[in-house]
Amino acid sequence: MTLLAAAQADFPLHMPVIVAGGGACGLVAALAAHDAGAEVVVIERDPVPRGSTSMSLGAVCASGTADQRRLGVDDDAERFAADVMEKTRGTADLALARTVGQLSGEAVDWLREAHGVELSLDPNWPPAFGHSRMRMHVSPGRSGTDLMDRLLAACDRAGIPIVTSATLESLFVEGKRVTGVRYARPDGSREDIGCGALILATCGFGGNHAMIAKHIPAMREARYFGWEGNQGDGILLGEAMGAALADMDAYQGLGLLAEPAGIDLNPRFLIEGGVQVNRLGQRFSNELDDVSGQGARVIAQPGSMAWVIYDERIHRSCFDLPQYVALREVGGVQSADTLDALASRAGIDPAGLAETLAAIPHGEADAWGRRFDTPPLAPPFHAVRVSGALFHTQGGLAIDTGGRVLDEEGNPFPNLLAGGGAARGISGRGPSGYLPGAGLSSAIALGLACGRTAATLA
Ligand SMILES: Cc1cc2nc3c(=O)[nH]c(=O)nc-3n(C[C@H](O)[C@H](O)[C@H](O)COP(=O)(O)OP(=O)(O)OC[C@H]3O[C@@H](n4cnc5c(N)ncnc54)[C@H](O)[C@@H]3O)c2cc1C
């Protein structure tokens, strides 16, 4: 990752807007710049754009959408921002939280109306884990792969070129202005393009072990279950230009990575009344208060493992989830008619499990503050063994509400923008500020902001 003097450049091609990174943020930014009248190109490291977006459950939290209004959900950017500030204990950037609240809704409606990318409110995701309103939106295929396919098809229809197998490695700069980029090809050759504005959408640094050890040392040894190509390249280039970094210790973890299949289990199993126990059959937390921090809690259990225990009602209610279908196909779900048999099959202490389930108070809060308003678990029972993992980093380049990267003094660079995992998100500090759906929400909302701003600057 290097900076080169603009005087060294001899660009064979100049594009008003270049987007580096073809995940949800980059593709939405490209569509937004295109709709605002700018010619735009996306450069993407991989032969096929996939990114963390394709690994995700594809669930986007968004407020003030047409779908919410249609279903009578009273939500807006202020309520969204209030939830963010409460979940992050005031450590998130309020202006950014309001912007994501506002633009997430706008983006969901605009993607559907202008580009045929369907994202609908999912009534199976009740408000939980810090959301006070039903605001999770999913594409028809209910997966990140499906969302990526739809965004790529939209770019194709819009005639937006995507240069694949092109790894951004250097910026040409003149003072604080970016005049162009250099990217590397798999055969070792290099190509340069000049630009009017550059959007960094290269995601976070989860795949960069040295950066994790520096910024999130507590997760240094944790399994990383995000896109390996997310090496923090955009963040490192911005930093080299003198950009400020923010919330670098923030991350999205999850304690629901099914083992050994490596498939993430939807939090719906817990929302619907399931529990998480350790090898001794004991619960160890309020499973519904911190979807991200639960990753570290699972890692802290004996053997760094836990099990999600649920019943037939929950099992059947999750048949629509493609990840669950895949998990069942590979034999990742243990089932039995009695708790005792389930515990023996799964390798959990039977007496501990029976005692734990018998102790759940229905209709009132338990020792960790969780209220079970769902029916008591009834046979037959099911179990999935899970581990905790680091999914996605949440800190990055400091930006203003238009996506412009800020320097150490808080001044925007003239034509450098960032969004999605490359920019600071709305999760505040540490592991516990992450709200479900906030990763894609930031990617899409800030992609929209960056695309619009870049078109104006270019
Ligand atoms: C297992 C898992 C489940 C998740 N589930 C959810 C969920 O349900 N809801 C939610 O909101 N969030 C979820 N997340 C988080 C979400 O996936 C991310 O927040 C989001 O995808 C980030 O989008 P992005 O466009 O910034 O990054 P990405 O989608 O990762 O795209 C970045 C792109 O940049 C490319 N790139 C990197 N470096 C370079 C370079 N130097 N040059 C060119 N290209 C480069 C990469 O190849 C990649 O294609 C999940 C994450 C994981 C790992």
Coordinates of C-alpha atoms and ligand atoms in Angstrom, one line a residue:
M1 CA 0.0 0.0 0.0
T2 CA 1.8 3.1 -1.2
L3 CA 1.3 6.7 -2.1
L4 CA 2.8 7.9 -5.4
A5 CA 3.4 11.5 -6.6
A6 CA 0.8 12.6 -9.1
A7 CA 3.6 13.9 -11.3
Q8 CA 4.7 10.3 -11.9
A9 CA 1.4 9.4 -13.5
D10 CA 0.6 9.0 -17.1
F11 CA -3.0 7.8 -17.1
P12 CA -4.2 6.1 -20.2
L13 CA -7.8 6.5 -18.9
H14 CA -9.6 8.9 -16.6
M15 CA -12.8 8.1 -14.8
P16 CA -14.9 10.7 -12.9
V17 CA -15.5 8.2 -10.1
I18 CA -13.6 5.1 -9.2
V19 CA -14.9 2.7 -6.5
A20 CA -12.4 0.2 -5.0
G21 CA -14.1 -2.9 -3.7
G22 CA -17.2 -4.6 -5.2
G23 CA -19.2 -5.7 -2.1
A24 CA -22.5 -4.2 -1.0
C25 CA -21.0 -0.8 -0.3
G26 CA -19.0 -0.5 -3.5
L27 CA -21.8 -1.7 -5.8
V28 CA -24.4 0.6 -4.1
A29 CA -22.0 3.5 -4.3
A30 CA -21.5 2.8 -8.0
L31 CA -25.2 2.7 -8.7
A32 CA -25.7 5.9 -6.7
A33 CA -22.9 7.7 -8.6
H34 CA -24.3 6.5 -11.9
D35 CA -27.8 7.7 -11.0
A36 CA -26.4 11.1 -10.1
G37 CA -25.0 11.3 -13.6
A38 CA -21.3 10.4 -13.1
E39 CA -19.4 7.8 -15.1
V40 CA -18.1 5.2 -12.7
V41 CA -15.9 2.1 -12.6
V42 CA -15.5 -0.5 -9.9
I43 CA -12.2 -2.3 -9.3
E44 CA -12.4 -5.5 -7.4
R45 CA -9.6 -7.8 -6.1
D46 CA -11.3 -11.1 -6.7
P47 CA -12.2 -12.8 -10.0
V48 CA -15.9 -12.8 -9.0
P49 CA -17.1 -10.0 -6.5
R50 CA -18.3 -11.7 -3.4
G51 CA -16.8 -10.2 -0.2
S52 CA -18.2 -10.5 3.3
T53 CA -21.5 -9.5 1.9
S54 CA -21.9 -12.9 0.2
M55 CA -21.1 -14.7 3.5
S56 CA -23.7 -12.7 5.4
L57 CA -27.2 -13.6 6.2
G58 CA -28.2 -10.8 4.0
A59 CA -30.3 -9.1 6.7
V60 CA -30.3 -5.3 6.5
C61 CA -31.7 -3.1 9.2
A62 CA -33.3 0.0 7.8
S63 CA -35.7 2.6 9.1
G64 CA -38.5 4.6 7.5
T65 CA -39.0 2.2 4.5
A66 CA -42.1 2.0 2.4
D67 CA -42.5 -1.6 3.6
Q68 CA -42.4 -0.5 7.3
R69 CA -45.1 2.1 6.6
R70 CA -47.2 -0.5 4.7
L71 CA -47.1 -2.9 7.7
G72 CA -47.7 -0.1 10.2
V73 CA -44.2 -0.1 11.8
D74 CA -43.7 3.4 13.3
D75 CA -40.0 4.0 12.7
D76 CA -37.7 6.8 11.5
A77 CA -34.1 7.9 11.5
E78 CA -34.4 9.5 15.0
R79 CA -35.6 6.2 16.6
F80 CA -33.0 4.3 14.7
A81 CA -30.3 6.7 16.0
A82 CA -31.7 6.5 19.6
D83 CA -31.4 2.7 19.5
V84 CA -27.8 2.9 18.2
M85 CA -26.8 5.4 20.9
E86 CA -28.4 3.2 23.6
K87 CA -26.8 0.0 22.3
T88 CA -23.4 1.6 22.0
R89 CA -23.7 3.4 25.4
G90 CA -23.3 6.7 23.7
T91 CA -20.0 5.8 22.0
A92 CA -21.2 5.9 18.4
D93 CA -21.1 9.0 16.3
L94 CA -24.6 10.5 16.6
A95 CA -24.6 12.3 13.3
L96 CA -23.4 9.1 11.5
A97 CA -26.1 7.1 13.2
R98 CA -28.8 9.6 12.1
T99 CA -27.4 9.5 8.5
V100 CA -27.4 5.7 8.4
G101 CA -30.9 5.7 9.9
Q102 CA -32.1 8.1 7.2
L103 CA -30.2 6.7 4.2
S104 CA -30.8 3.0 5.0
G105 CA -34.5 3.5 4.4
E106 CA -33.9 5.6 1.4
A107 CA -31.5 3.1 0.0
V108 CA -33.8 0.1 0.5
D109 CA -36.7 1.9 -1.4
W110 CA -34.5 3.4 -4.1
L111 CA -32.7 0.0 -4.8
R112 CA -36.1 -1.6 -5.3
E113 CA -37.7 1.2 -7.3
A114 CA -34.8 2.3 -9.5
H115 CA -32.8 -0.9 -9.8
G116 CA -35.1 -3.9 -9.1
V117 CA -33.1 -5.0 -6.1
E118 CA -35.8 -6.3 -3.8
L119 CA -35.4 -5.9 -0.1
S120 CA -38.5 -6.6 2.0
L121 CA -39.3 -6.2 5.7
D122 CA -39.0 -9.6 7.3
P123 CA -41.8 -10.1 9.8
N124 CA -40.0 -13.1 11.2
W125 CA -37.4 -10.8 12.7
P126 CA -39.1 -9.3 15.7
P127 CA -37.4 -6.3 17.4
A128 CA -34.5 -7.8 19.5
F129 CA -30.9 -7.4 20.5
G130 CA -31.3 -3.6 20.8
H131 CA -33.7 -2.8 17.9
S132 CA -36.9 -1.3 19.3
R133 CA -38.7 -1.7 16.0
M134 CA -39.1 -4.4 13.4
R135 CA -36.6 -3.2 10.8
M136 CA -34.8 -6.2 9.3
H137 CA -35.0 -6.3 5.5
V138 CA -34.0 -9.3 3.4
S139 CA -33.9 -10.1 -0.3
P140 CA -36.1 -13.0 -1.6
G141 CA -33.3 -15.6 -1.3
R142 CA -32.6 -14.6 2.3
S143 CA -28.9 -14.7 2.0
G144 CA -25.9 -12.5 1.3
T145 CA -25.2 -14.4 -1.9
D146 CA -28.6 -13.6 -3.2
L147 CA -28.2 -9.9 -2.3
M148 CA -24.8 -9.8 -4.1
D149 CA -26.3 -11.5 -7.2
R150 CA -29.1 -8.9 -7.3
L151 CA -26.7 -5.9 -6.9
L152 CA -24.4 -7.3 -9.6
A153 CA -27.3 -7.7 -11.9
A154 CA -28.4 -4.1 -11.2
C155 CA -24.9 -2.9 -12.1
D156 CA -24.9 -4.9 -15.2
R157 CA -28.2 -3.4 -16.3
A158 CA -26.9 0.1 -15.5
G159 CA -23.8 -0.6 -17.7
I160 CA -21.4 -0.1 -14.8
P161 CA -18.0 -1.7 -15.6
I162 CA -16.5 -3.9 -12.9
V163 CA -12.8 -4.6 -13.4
T164 CA -12.2 -7.9 -11.6
S165 CA -8.9 -9.5 -10.5
A166 CA -7.7 -5.9 -9.9
T167 CA -6.2 -5.2 -6.4
L168 CA -5.9 -1.6 -5.5
E169 CA -2.4 -1.1 -4.1
S170 CA -1.4 2.6 -4.6
L171 CA -2.9 6.1 -4.8
F172 CA -1.5 8.9 -6.9
V173 CA -1.7 12.0 -4.8
E174 CA -1.2 15.7 -5.1
G175 CA -1.3 17.3 -1.7
K176 CA -4.6 16.0 -0.2
R177 CA -6.2 15.2 -3.6
V178 CA -6.2 11.7 -5.1
T179 CA -5.5 12.0 -8.9
G180 CA -5.7 8.3 -9.7
V181 CA -5.1 4.7 -8.6
R182 CA -2.8 1.8 -9.4
Y183 CA -4.0 -1.8 -9.2
A184 CA -2.2 -5.0 -9.5
R185 CA -3.1 -7.9 -11.8
P186 CA -2.6 -11.6 -10.8
D187 CA 0.2 -11.9 -13.4
G188 CA 2.1 -9.1 -11.5
S189 CA 1.4 -6.4 -14.0
R190 CA 0.1 -3.0 -12.9
E191 CA -2.5 -0.7 -14.4
D192 CA -3.2 3.0 -13.7
I193 CA -6.4 5.0 -14.0
G194 CA -6.9 8.7 -13.2
C195 CA -10.0 9.8 -11.2
G196 CA -12.1 12.8 -10.2
A197 CA -13.1 11.1 -6.9
L198 CA -12.2 7.8 -5.2
I199 CA -14.5 5.7 -3.0
L200 CA -12.8 3.2 -0.7
A201 CA -15.2 0.2 -0.3
T202 CA -12.6 -2.4 0.5
C203 CA -14.2 -3.5 3.8
G204 CA -12.4 -3.9 7.1
F205 CA -9.3 -5.6 8.4
G206 CA -10.6 -8.9 9.7
G207 CA -8.3 -10.9 7.4
N208 CA -5.2 -8.9 8.5
H209 CA -3.8 -10.7 11.5
A210 CA -1.3 -7.9 12.4
M211 CA -4.0 -5.3 12.3
I212 CA -6.3 -7.4 14.5
A213 CA -3.5 -8.0 17.0
K214 CA -2.9 -4.2 17.1
H215 CA -6.4 -2.9 17.3
I216 CA -8.5 -5.8 18.8
P217 CA -5.9 -7.8 20.8
A218 CA -8.7 -9.7 22.7
M219 CA -9.7 -11.4 19.4
R220 CA -6.1 -12.1 18.3
E221 CA -6.6 -15.9 18.7
A222 CA -10.2 -16.0 17.7
R223 CA -11.4 -17.6 14.5
Y224 CA -12.0 -15.1 11.7
F225 CA -15.1 -16.0 9.8
G226 CA -15.2 -13.2 7.3
W227 CA -13.8 -12.6 3.8
E228 CA -10.1 -13.4 3.7
G229 CA -9.5 -10.7 1.1
N230 CA -10.5 -8.0 3.5
Q231 CA -7.0 -7.0 4.6
G232 CA -7.7 -3.4 5.5
D233 CA -6.2 -2.1 2.3
G234 CA -8.4 1.0 2.0
I235 CA -7.9 1.8 5.7
L236 CA -4.1 1.6 5.3
L237 CA -4.1 3.8 2.2
G238 CA -6.3 6.4 3.9
E239 CA -4.1 6.3 7.0
A240 CA -1.0 6.8 4.8
M241 CA -2.7 10.0 3.5
G242 CA -3.1 11.3 7.0
A243 CA -6.7 10.2 7.6
A244 CA -8.1 9.8 11.1
L245 CA -9.2 6.3 12.3
A246 CA -12.1 5.8 14.6
D247 CA -13.6 3.0 16.7
M248 CA -10.8 0.6 15.7
D249 CA -11.5 -1.8 18.6
A250 CA -15.1 -2.3 17.4
Y251 CA -16.2 -5.5 15.9
Q252 CA -19.0 -7.8 15.0
G253 CA -18.6 -11.2 16.7
L254 CA -21.1 -14.0 16.9
G255 CA -21.5 -17.0 19.2
L256 CA -23.6 -18.9 16.6
L257 CA -21.1 -20.4 14.2
A258 CA -22.3 -24.0 13.7
E259 CA -19.5 -26.5 14.1
P260 CA -17.9 -28.3 12.3
A261 CA -20.0 -27.1 9.3
G262 CA -18.9 -23.4 9.5
I263 CA -22.4 -22.2 8.9
D264 CA -23.8 -19.2 10.8
L265 CA -27.0 -20.0 12.7
N266 CA -29.6 -17.3 12.5
P267 CA -30.3 -15.5 15.9
R268 CA -33.9 -16.3 15.3
F269 CA -33.4 -19.6 17.1
L270 CA -32.7 -17.6 20.3
I271 CA -35.3 -14.9 19.7
E272 CA -38.0 -17.6 19.3
G273 CA -37.1 -19.1 22.7
G274 CA -34.0 -21.2 22.3
V275 CA -31.1 -21.1 24.8
Q276 CA -27.4 -21.5 24.7
V277 CA -25.6 -23.8 27.1
N278 CA -22.1 -25.0 27.7
R279 CA -20.7 -28.5 27.9
L280 CA -22.0 -28.7 31.5
G281 CA -25.5 -28.0 30.4
Q282 CA -25.4 -24.5 32.0
R283 CA -26.6 -21.2 30.5
F284 CA -24.0 -18.4 30.8
S285 CA -25.7 -15.2 29.6
N286 CA -28.8 -13.4 28.5
E287 CA -28.7 -14.7 24.9
L288 CA -30.7 -11.8 23.7
D289 CA -28.8 -8.8 25.0
D290 CA -25.6 -8.8 22.9
V291 CA -25.6 -10.6 19.6
S292 CA -22.0 -9.6 18.9
G293 CA -20.5 -9.9 22.4
Q294 CA -21.9 -13.4 22.7
G295 CA -19.0 -14.5 20.5
A296 CA -16.4 -13.8 23.2
R297 CA -18.7 -15.3 25.9
V298 CA -18.9 -18.6 23.9
I299 CA -15.1 -18.6 23.5
A300 CA -14.8 -18.3 27.3
Q301 CA -16.8 -21.5 27.9
P302 CA -15.1 -24.9 28.5
G303 CA -13.6 -26.1 25.2
S304 CA -14.6 -22.7 23.7
M305 CA -17.9 -24.3 22.6
A306 CA -21.6 -24.0 23.3
W307 CA -24.8 -25.5 22.1
V308 CA -28.1 -23.9 21.0
I309 CA -31.0 -25.9 22.4
Y310 CA -34.5 -25.5 20.9
D311 CA -37.6 -27.5 20.2
E312 CA -39.7 -28.7 17.3
R313 CA -41.8 -25.5 17.1
I314 CA -38.6 -23.4 16.6
H315 CA -37.1 -26.0 14.3
R316 CA -40.1 -25.8 12.0
S317 CA -40.4 -22.0 12.1
C318 CA -36.8 -21.8 10.7
F319 CA -37.3 -24.0 7.6
D320 CA -37.4 -20.9 5.4
L321 CA -33.7 -20.1 6.3
P322 CA -31.4 -21.3 3.5
Q323 CA -28.5 -21.6 6.0
Y324 CA -30.6 -23.9 8.2
V325 CA -31.5 -26.1 5.2
A326 CA -27.8 -26.4 4.4
L327 CA -26.9 -27.2 8.1
R328 CA -29.5 -30.0 8.2
E329 CA -28.2 -31.4 4.9
V330 CA -24.7 -31.8 6.3
G331 CA -26.0 -33.3 9.6
G332 CA -25.2 -30.3 11.8
V333 CA -28.4 -30.7 13.8
Q334 CA -28.8 -33.2 16.7
S335 CA -32.4 -34.3 17.5
A336 CA -34.0 -36.5 20.2
D337 CA -37.3 -37.1 21.8
T338 CA -36.0 -36.5 25.3
L339 CA -33.6 -34.0 26.8
D340 CA -31.6 -36.8 28.3
A341 CA -31.1 -38.5 24.9
L342 CA -30.3 -35.1 23.2
A343 CA -27.7 -34.3 25.9
S344 CA -26.0 -37.7 25.5
R345 CA -26.0 -37.4 21.7
A346 CA -24.6 -33.9 21.7
G347 CA -22.0 -34.5 24.4
I348 CA -23.6 -32.2 27.1
D349 CA -24.0 -33.1 30.7
P350 CA -27.6 -34.5 30.9
A351 CA -28.3 -33.6 34.5
G352 CA -27.0 -30.0 34.0
L353 CA -29.1 -29.5 30.9
A354 CA -32.3 -30.8 32.6
E355 CA -31.7 -28.6 35.6
T356 CA -31.1 -25.6 33.4
L357 CA -34.2 -25.9 31.3
A358 CA -36.3 -26.6 34.4
A359 CA -35.0 -23.4 36.0
I360 CA -36.2 -21.1 33.2
P361 CA -38.8 -18.8 34.7
H362 CA -41.5 -18.1 32.1
G363 CA -43.2 -14.7 32.2
E364 CA -40.5 -13.1 34.4
A365 CA -36.8 -12.1 34.1
D366 CA -34.2 -14.7 34.8
A367 CA -30.9 -14.1 36.6
W368 CA -29.3 -12.5 33.5
G369 CA -32.4 -10.3 32.9
R370 CA -33.8 -12.3 30.0
R371 CA -37.6 -12.6 29.9
F372 CA -39.1 -15.7 28.2
D373 CA -42.4 -14.7 26.7
T374 CA -42.3 -17.7 24.4
P375 CA -43.8 -21.2 25.2
P376 CA -41.6 -23.5 27.3
L377 CA -39.4 -25.8 25.2
A378 CA -41.3 -29.1 24.5
P379 CA -40.1 -32.4 23.0
P380 CA -38.7 -33.4 20.6
F381 CA -35.6 -31.3 21.1
H382 CA -32.8 -30.2 18.9
A383 CA -29.2 -29.0 19.4
V384 CA -26.5 -27.3 17.3
R385 CA -22.9 -27.1 18.5
V386 CA -21.5 -23.6 18.0
S387 CA -18.3 -21.6 18.5
G388 CA -17.6 -17.9 18.8
A389 CA -15.9 -16.0 16.0
L390 CA -14.9 -12.6 14.7
F391 CA -17.1 -11.8 11.7
H392 CA -16.3 -8.3 10.7
T393 CA -14.4 -5.3 12.0
Q394 CA -16.5 -2.1 12.7
G395 CA -13.9 0.6 13.0
G396 CA -12.2 2.3 10.1
L397 CA -11.6 5.7 8.4
A398 CA -13.3 8.6 10.1
I399 CA -15.9 10.1 7.7
D400 CA -18.4 12.9 7.6
T401 CA -22.1 12.2 6.9
G402 CA -21.5 12.5 3.1
G403 CA -18.8 9.8 3.3
R404 CA -15.9 12.1 2.9
V405 CA -12.8 10.9 4.7
L406 CA -11.6 13.2 7.5
D407 CA -8.0 14.1 8.4
E408 CA -6.7 14.2 12.0
E409 CA -8.0 17.8 12.4
G410 CA -11.5 16.7 11.3
N411 CA -11.3 18.4 7.8
P412 CA -12.5 16.4 4.8
F413 CA -10.2 15.4 2.0
P414 CA -11.3 17.0 -1.2
N415 CA -12.1 13.8 -3.2
L416 CA -11.5 10.7 -1.0
L417 CA -14.6 8.9 0.3
A418 CA -15.1 5.7 2.3
G419 CA -18.1 3.5 3.3
G420 CA -19.0 0.0 4.5
G421 CA -16.4 -1.8 6.4
A422 CA -13.6 0.6 5.3
A423 CA -15.1 3.4 7.3
R424 CA -16.1 3.7 11.0
G425 CA -19.5 2.1 11.5
I426 CA -22.3 2.8 14.0
S427 CA -21.2 0.3 16.6
G428 CA -19.2 2.6 18.8
R429 CA -16.4 1.0 20.7
G430 CA -15.6 -2.7 21.5
P431 CA -17.7 -5.8 20.7
S432 CA -21.1 -4.9 22.3
G433 CA -22.4 -2.0 20.3
Y434 CA -23.2 -4.1 17.2
L435 CA -26.9 -4.1 16.3
P436 CA -28.1 -7.0 14.0
G437 CA -28.1 -5.8 10.4
A438 CA -25.9 -2.8 11.1
G439 CA -23.0 -4.0 8.9
L440 CA -25.0 -4.2 5.7
S441 CA -27.1 -1.1 6.8
S442 CA -23.9 0.9 7.0
A443 CA -22.6 -0.6 3.7
I444 CA -25.7 0.3 1.8
A445 CA -26.5 3.7 3.4
L446 CA -22.9 4.9 3.3
G447 CA -22.6 3.5 -0.2
L448 CA -25.5 5.7 -1.2
A449 CA -23.9 8.7 0.5
C450 CA -20.5 8.2 -1.0
G451 CA -21.9 7.7 -4.5
R452 CA -23.9 10.9 -4.4
T453 CA -21.1 12.9 -2.9
A454 CA -18.5 11.5 -5.3
A455 CA -20.7 12.4 -8.3
T456 CA -20.9 16.0 -7.1
L457 CA -17.2 16.2 -6.4
A458 CA -16.3 14.7 -9.8
Ligands
LIG1 C1 -20.7 -14.7 8.3 C2 -21.1 -13.2 8.3 C3 -22.5 -13.0 8.5 C4 -22.9 -11.6 8.4 N1 -24.2 -11.4 8.5 C5 -24.6 -10.1 8.4 C6 -26.0 -9.8 8.3 O1 -26.9 -10.7 8.3 N2 -26.4 -8.5 8.3 C7 -25.5 -7.5 8.3 O2 -25.9 -6.3 8.3 N3 -24.2 -7.7 8.3 C8 -23.7 -9.0 8.3 N4 -22.4 -9.3 8.3 C9 -21.5 -8.1 8.0 C10 -21.6 -7.7 6.6 O3 -21.3 -8.8 5.8 C11 -20.6 -6.6 6.3 O4 -20.8 -5.5 7.2 C12 -20.8 -6.0 4.9 O5 -20.8 -7.1 3.9 C13 -19.6 -5.1 4.5 O6 -19.8 -4.7 3.1 P1 -18.6 -4.1 2.3 O7 -19.1 -3.8 1.0 O8 -18.0 -3.0 3.1 O9 -17.5 -5.2 2.3 P2 -17.4 -6.6 1.4 O10 -18.7 -7.1 1.1 O11 -16.5 -7.5 2.1 O12 -16.8 -6.1 0.1 C14 -15.4 -5.6 0.1 C15 -14.9 -5.9 -1.3 O13 -13.6 -5.3 -1.4 C16 -12.7 -6.1 -2.1 N5 -11.4 -5.7 -1.8 C17 -10.7 -5.8 -0.6 N6 -9.5 -5.2 -0.8 C18 -9.4 -4.8 -2.1 C19 -8.4 -4.1 -2.8 N7 -7.2 -3.8 -2.3 N8 -8.6 -3.8 -4.1 C20 -9.8 -4.1 -4.7 N9 -10.8 -4.8 -4.0 C21 -10.6 -5.1 -2.7 C22 -13.1 -7.5 -1.5 O14 -12.6 -8.5 -2.4 C23 -14.6 -7.4 -1.4 O15 -15.2 -7.9 -2.6 C24 -21.9 -10.6 8.3 C25 -20.6 -10.9 8.1 C26 -20.2 -12.2 8.1 C27 -18.7 -12.5 7.9

